Coordinates of C-alpha atoms in Angstrom, one line a residue:
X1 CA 1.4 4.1 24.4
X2 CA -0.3 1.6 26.5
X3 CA -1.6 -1.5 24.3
X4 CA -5.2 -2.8 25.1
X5 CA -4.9 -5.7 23.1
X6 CA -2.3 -7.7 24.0
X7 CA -3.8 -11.1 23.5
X8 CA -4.2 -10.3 19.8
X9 CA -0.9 -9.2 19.1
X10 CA 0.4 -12.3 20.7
X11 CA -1.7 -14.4 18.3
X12 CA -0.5 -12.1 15.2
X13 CA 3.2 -12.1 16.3
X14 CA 2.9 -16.2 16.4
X15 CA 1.2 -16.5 12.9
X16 CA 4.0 -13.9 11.5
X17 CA 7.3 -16.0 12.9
X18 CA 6.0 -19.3 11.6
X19 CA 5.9 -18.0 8.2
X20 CA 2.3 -17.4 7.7
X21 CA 0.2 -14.2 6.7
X22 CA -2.8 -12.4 8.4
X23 CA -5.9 -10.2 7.6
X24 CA -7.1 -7.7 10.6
X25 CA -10.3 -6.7 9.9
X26 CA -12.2 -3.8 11.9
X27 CA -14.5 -0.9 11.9
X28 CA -12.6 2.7 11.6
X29 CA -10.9 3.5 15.1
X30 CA -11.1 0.1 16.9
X31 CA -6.7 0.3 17.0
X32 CA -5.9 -1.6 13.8
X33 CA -3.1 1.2 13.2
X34 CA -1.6 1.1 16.9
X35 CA -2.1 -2.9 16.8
X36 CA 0.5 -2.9 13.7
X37 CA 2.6 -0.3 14.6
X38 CA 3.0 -2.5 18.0
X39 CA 3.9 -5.2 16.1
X40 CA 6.1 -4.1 13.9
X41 CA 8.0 -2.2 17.1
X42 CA 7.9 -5.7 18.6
X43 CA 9.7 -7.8 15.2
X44 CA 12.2 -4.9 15.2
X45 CA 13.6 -5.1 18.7
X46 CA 13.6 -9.0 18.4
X47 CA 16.2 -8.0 14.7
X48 CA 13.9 -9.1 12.2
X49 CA 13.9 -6.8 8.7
X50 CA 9.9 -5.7 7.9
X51 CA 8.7 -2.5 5.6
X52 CA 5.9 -0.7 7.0
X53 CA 3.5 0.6 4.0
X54 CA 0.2 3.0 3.7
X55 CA -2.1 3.1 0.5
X56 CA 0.5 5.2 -2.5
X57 CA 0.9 4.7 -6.3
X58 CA 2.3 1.2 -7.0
X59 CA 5.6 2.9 -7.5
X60 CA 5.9 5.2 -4.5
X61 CA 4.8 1.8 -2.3
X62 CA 7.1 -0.3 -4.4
X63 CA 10.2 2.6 -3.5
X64 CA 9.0 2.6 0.3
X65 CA 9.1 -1.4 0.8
X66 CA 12.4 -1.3 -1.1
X67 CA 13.9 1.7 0.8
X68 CA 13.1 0.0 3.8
X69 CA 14.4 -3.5 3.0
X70 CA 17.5 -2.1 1.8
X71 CA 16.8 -3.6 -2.0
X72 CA 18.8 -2.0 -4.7
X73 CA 16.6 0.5 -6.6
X74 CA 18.7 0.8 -9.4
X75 CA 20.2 -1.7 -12.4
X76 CA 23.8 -2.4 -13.2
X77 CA 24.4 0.9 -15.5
X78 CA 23.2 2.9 -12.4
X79 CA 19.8 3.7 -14.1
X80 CA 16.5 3.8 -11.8
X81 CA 14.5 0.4 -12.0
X82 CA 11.0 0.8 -13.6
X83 CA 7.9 -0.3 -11.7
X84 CA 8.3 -4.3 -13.1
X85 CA 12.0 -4.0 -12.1
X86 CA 11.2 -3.3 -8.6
X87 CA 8.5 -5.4 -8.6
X88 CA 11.4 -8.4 -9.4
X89 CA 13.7 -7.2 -6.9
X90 CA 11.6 -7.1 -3.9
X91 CA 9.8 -10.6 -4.7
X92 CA 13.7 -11.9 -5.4
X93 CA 15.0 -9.8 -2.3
X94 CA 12.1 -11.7 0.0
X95 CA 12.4 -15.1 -1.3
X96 CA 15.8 -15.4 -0.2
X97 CA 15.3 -14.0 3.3
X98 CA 13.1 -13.4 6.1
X99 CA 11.5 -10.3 6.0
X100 CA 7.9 -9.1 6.6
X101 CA 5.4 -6.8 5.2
X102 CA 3.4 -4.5 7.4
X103 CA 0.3 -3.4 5.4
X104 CA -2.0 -0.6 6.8
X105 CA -5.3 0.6 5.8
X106 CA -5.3 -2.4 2.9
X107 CA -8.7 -2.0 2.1
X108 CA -7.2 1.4 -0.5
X109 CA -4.6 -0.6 -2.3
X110 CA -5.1 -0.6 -5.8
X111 CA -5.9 -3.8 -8.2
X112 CA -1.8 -3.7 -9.2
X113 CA -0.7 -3.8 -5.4
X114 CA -2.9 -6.6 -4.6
X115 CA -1.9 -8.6 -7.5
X116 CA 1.7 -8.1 -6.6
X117 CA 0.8 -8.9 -2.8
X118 CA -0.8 -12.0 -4.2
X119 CA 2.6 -13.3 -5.8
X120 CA 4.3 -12.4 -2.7
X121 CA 1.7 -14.6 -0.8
X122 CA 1.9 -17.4 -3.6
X123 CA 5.9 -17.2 -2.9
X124 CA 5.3 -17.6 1.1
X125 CA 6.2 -13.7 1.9
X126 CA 5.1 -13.3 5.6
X127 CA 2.6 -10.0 5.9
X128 CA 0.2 -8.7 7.5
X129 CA -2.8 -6.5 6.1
X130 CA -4.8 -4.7 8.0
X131 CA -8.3 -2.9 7.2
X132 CA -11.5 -1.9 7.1
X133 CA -14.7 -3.7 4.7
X134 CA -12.0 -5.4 2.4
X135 CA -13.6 -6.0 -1.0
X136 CA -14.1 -9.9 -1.0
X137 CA -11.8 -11.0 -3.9
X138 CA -8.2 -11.6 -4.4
X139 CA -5.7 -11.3 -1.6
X140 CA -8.1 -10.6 0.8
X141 CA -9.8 -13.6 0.2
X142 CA -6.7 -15.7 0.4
X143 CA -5.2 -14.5 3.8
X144 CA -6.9 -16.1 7.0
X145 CA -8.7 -13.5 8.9
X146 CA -8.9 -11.7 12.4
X147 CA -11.6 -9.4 13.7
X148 CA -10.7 -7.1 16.7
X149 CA -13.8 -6.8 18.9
X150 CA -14.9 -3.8 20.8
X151 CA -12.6 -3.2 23.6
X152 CA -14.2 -3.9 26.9
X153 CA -15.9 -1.2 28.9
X154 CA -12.7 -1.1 32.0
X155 CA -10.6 -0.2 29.0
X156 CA -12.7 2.1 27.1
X157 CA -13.0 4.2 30.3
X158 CA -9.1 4.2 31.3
X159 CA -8.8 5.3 28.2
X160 CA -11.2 8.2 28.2
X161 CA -9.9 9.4 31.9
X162 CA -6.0 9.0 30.1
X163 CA -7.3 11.4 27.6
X164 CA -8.9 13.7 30.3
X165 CA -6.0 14.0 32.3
X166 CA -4.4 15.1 28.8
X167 CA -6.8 17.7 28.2
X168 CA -7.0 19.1 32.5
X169 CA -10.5 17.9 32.2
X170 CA -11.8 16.5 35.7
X171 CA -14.3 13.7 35.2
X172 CA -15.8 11.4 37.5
X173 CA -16.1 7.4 37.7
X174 CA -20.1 7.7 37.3
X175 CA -19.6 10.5 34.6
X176 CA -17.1 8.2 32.3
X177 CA -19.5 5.3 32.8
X178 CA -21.9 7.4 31.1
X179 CA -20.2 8.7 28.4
X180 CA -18.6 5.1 28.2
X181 CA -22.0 4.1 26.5
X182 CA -21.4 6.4 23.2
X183 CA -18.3 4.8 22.4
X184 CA -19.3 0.9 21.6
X185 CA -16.2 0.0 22.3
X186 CA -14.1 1.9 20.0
X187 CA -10.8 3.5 21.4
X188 CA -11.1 6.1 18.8
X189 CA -14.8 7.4 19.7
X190 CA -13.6 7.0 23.5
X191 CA -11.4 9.7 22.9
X192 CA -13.4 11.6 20.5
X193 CA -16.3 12.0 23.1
X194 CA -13.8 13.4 25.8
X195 CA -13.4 15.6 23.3
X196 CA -17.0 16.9 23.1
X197 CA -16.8 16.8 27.0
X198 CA -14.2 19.2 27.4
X199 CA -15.6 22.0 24.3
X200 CA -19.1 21.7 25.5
X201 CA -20.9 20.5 22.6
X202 CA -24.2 18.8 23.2
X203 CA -24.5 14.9 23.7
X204 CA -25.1 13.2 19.7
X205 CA -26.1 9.6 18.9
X206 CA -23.8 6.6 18.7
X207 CA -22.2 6.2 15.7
X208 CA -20.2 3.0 15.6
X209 CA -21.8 0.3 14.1
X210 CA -22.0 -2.9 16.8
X211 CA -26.0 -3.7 16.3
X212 CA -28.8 -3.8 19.1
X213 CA -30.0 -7.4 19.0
X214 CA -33.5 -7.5 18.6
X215 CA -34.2 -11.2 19.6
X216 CA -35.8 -11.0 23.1
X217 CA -38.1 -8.0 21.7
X218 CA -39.3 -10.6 18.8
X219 CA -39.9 -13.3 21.3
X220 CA -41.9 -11.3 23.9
X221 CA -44.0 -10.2 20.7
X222 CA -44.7 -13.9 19.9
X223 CA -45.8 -14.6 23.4
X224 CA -47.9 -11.6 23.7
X225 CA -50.0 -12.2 20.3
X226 CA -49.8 -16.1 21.6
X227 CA -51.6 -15.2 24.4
X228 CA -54.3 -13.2 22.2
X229 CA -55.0 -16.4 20.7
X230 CA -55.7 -17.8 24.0
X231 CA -58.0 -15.6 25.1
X232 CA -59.8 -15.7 22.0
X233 CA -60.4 -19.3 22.2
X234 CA -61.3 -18.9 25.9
X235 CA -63.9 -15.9 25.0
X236 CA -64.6 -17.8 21.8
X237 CA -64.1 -14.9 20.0
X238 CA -63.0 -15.8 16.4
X239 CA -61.5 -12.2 15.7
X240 CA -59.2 -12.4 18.4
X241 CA -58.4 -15.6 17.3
X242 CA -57.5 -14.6 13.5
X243 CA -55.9 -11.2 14.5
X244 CA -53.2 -13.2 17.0
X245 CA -53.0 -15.7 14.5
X246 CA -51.9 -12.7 12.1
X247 CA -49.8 -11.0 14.2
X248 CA -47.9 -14.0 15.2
X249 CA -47.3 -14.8 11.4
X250 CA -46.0 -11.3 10.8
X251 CA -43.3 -11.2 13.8
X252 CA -42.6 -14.5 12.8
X253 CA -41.7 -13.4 9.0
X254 CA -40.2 -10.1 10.7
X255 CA -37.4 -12.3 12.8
X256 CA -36.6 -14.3 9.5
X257 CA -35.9 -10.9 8.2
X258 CA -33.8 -9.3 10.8
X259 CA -31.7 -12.9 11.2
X260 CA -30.9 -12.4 7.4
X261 CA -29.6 -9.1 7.8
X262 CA -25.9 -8.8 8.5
X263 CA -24.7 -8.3 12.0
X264 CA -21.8 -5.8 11.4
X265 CA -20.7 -3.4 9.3
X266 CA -16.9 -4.7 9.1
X267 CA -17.3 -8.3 7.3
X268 CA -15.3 -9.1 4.4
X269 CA -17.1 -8.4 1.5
X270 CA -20.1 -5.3 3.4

């Protein structure tokens, strides 16, 4: 599978072989999944040990990072470790040694799992965590922090005719720069509207959340209602005076209002 974001995984790669942990932040289908599965393909060729981990009960996690660090699961008198016990041997196992931690859709893991990710971090355990609207406490606030961007448009739509060609659906360059504008830049609504394409179904709304910005529609506004005020003066005509005045005031409090609203939907803490 072709990766679109090779500059980031460069970055993350770096920050993960000097030692350091990451948070990768993004909105539902912008490739977190295929970012760390890319990464954890690329530490394993180069020999480094990692565990690759999705959301579970503490102790089904705690058995998956120990089955694949190779850390024993059991005591001296062959008896299975409790939940603390493999807690202890996996924060012993990665002091001693290089290893990383490979932490997908973060934003589930339970109280427990971050608190035993925080020791981890406290102990300088490389990992990386990746999700979407993190709660903005704990580990997530202690990790330095990535967003992924929407991907540009040229990759967006070589990723919509590679998904085409899957499905024998024939699709021109002006057609997939139409349906290119649905997608916001998200790999997974890229592929999702070929999708539609090929069964049919009738053209729906956006729904990623990047926002429209408003700004220049605000600022015309103000120059408009300026100009009412003008013309008031000039016709000496008081209620077009007070009514720009008014208006102005209004788009001005409006603005305020939309600058103090948050711009995406995937920052820590949303």
């Amino acid at each position: 599978m072709r990766i679109y974001r090779a500059t980031e995984q460069r970055r993350i790669g770096a920050v993960l072989r000097s030692g350091s942990s990451l948070l990768v932040v993004a909105e539902s289908g912008m490739g977190k999944s295929v970012l760390g599965d890319a990464i954890a393909q690329e530490l394993q060729e180069e020999g480094y040990l990692l565990a690759i981990v999705q959301p579970a009960s503490t102790k089904q996690l705690l058995l998956k990072i120990a089955e694949q660090l190779g850390v024993e699961v059991t005591d001296l008198e062959g008896k299975n470790l409790t939940t603390a016990g493999l807690k202890g041997a996996i924060v012993d196992f990665l002091s001693a040694q290089t290893a990383f931690l490979i932490c997908d859709d973060a934003h589930h893991f339970t109280p427990e799992i971050r608190r035993f990710l925080e020791e981890l971090h406290e102990r300088h355990c490389p990992m990386l965590l990746l999700a979407t609207t993190p709660p903005a406490k704990d580990i997530f606030l202690k990790l330095p922090r990535i967003e992924l961007k929407p991907l540009q448009d040229i990759a967006i739509r070589d990723i919509m005719a590679a998904h085409a060609l899957e499905l024998g659906l024939s699709i021109g360059t002006a057609q997939l720069a139409g349906l290119q504008q649905r997608c916001g830049g998200n790999p997974m609504l890229a592929k999702r509207v070929i999708q539609e394409e090929y069964l049919g179904l009738d053209d729906t709304a956006p729904d990623h959340t990047q926002w429209i910005d408003g700004t220049p529609y605000l600022i015309a506004g103000l120059m408009v209602f300026g100009m009412v005020r003008v013309i008031g003066i000039g016709l000496n005509s008081t209620s077009l005076y007070l009514i720009g005045g008014v208006l102005s005031v209004l788009v001005g409090i409006l603005r305020i209002i939309f600058y103090s609203l948050p711009k995406k939907s995937t920052r820590l803490g949303n």
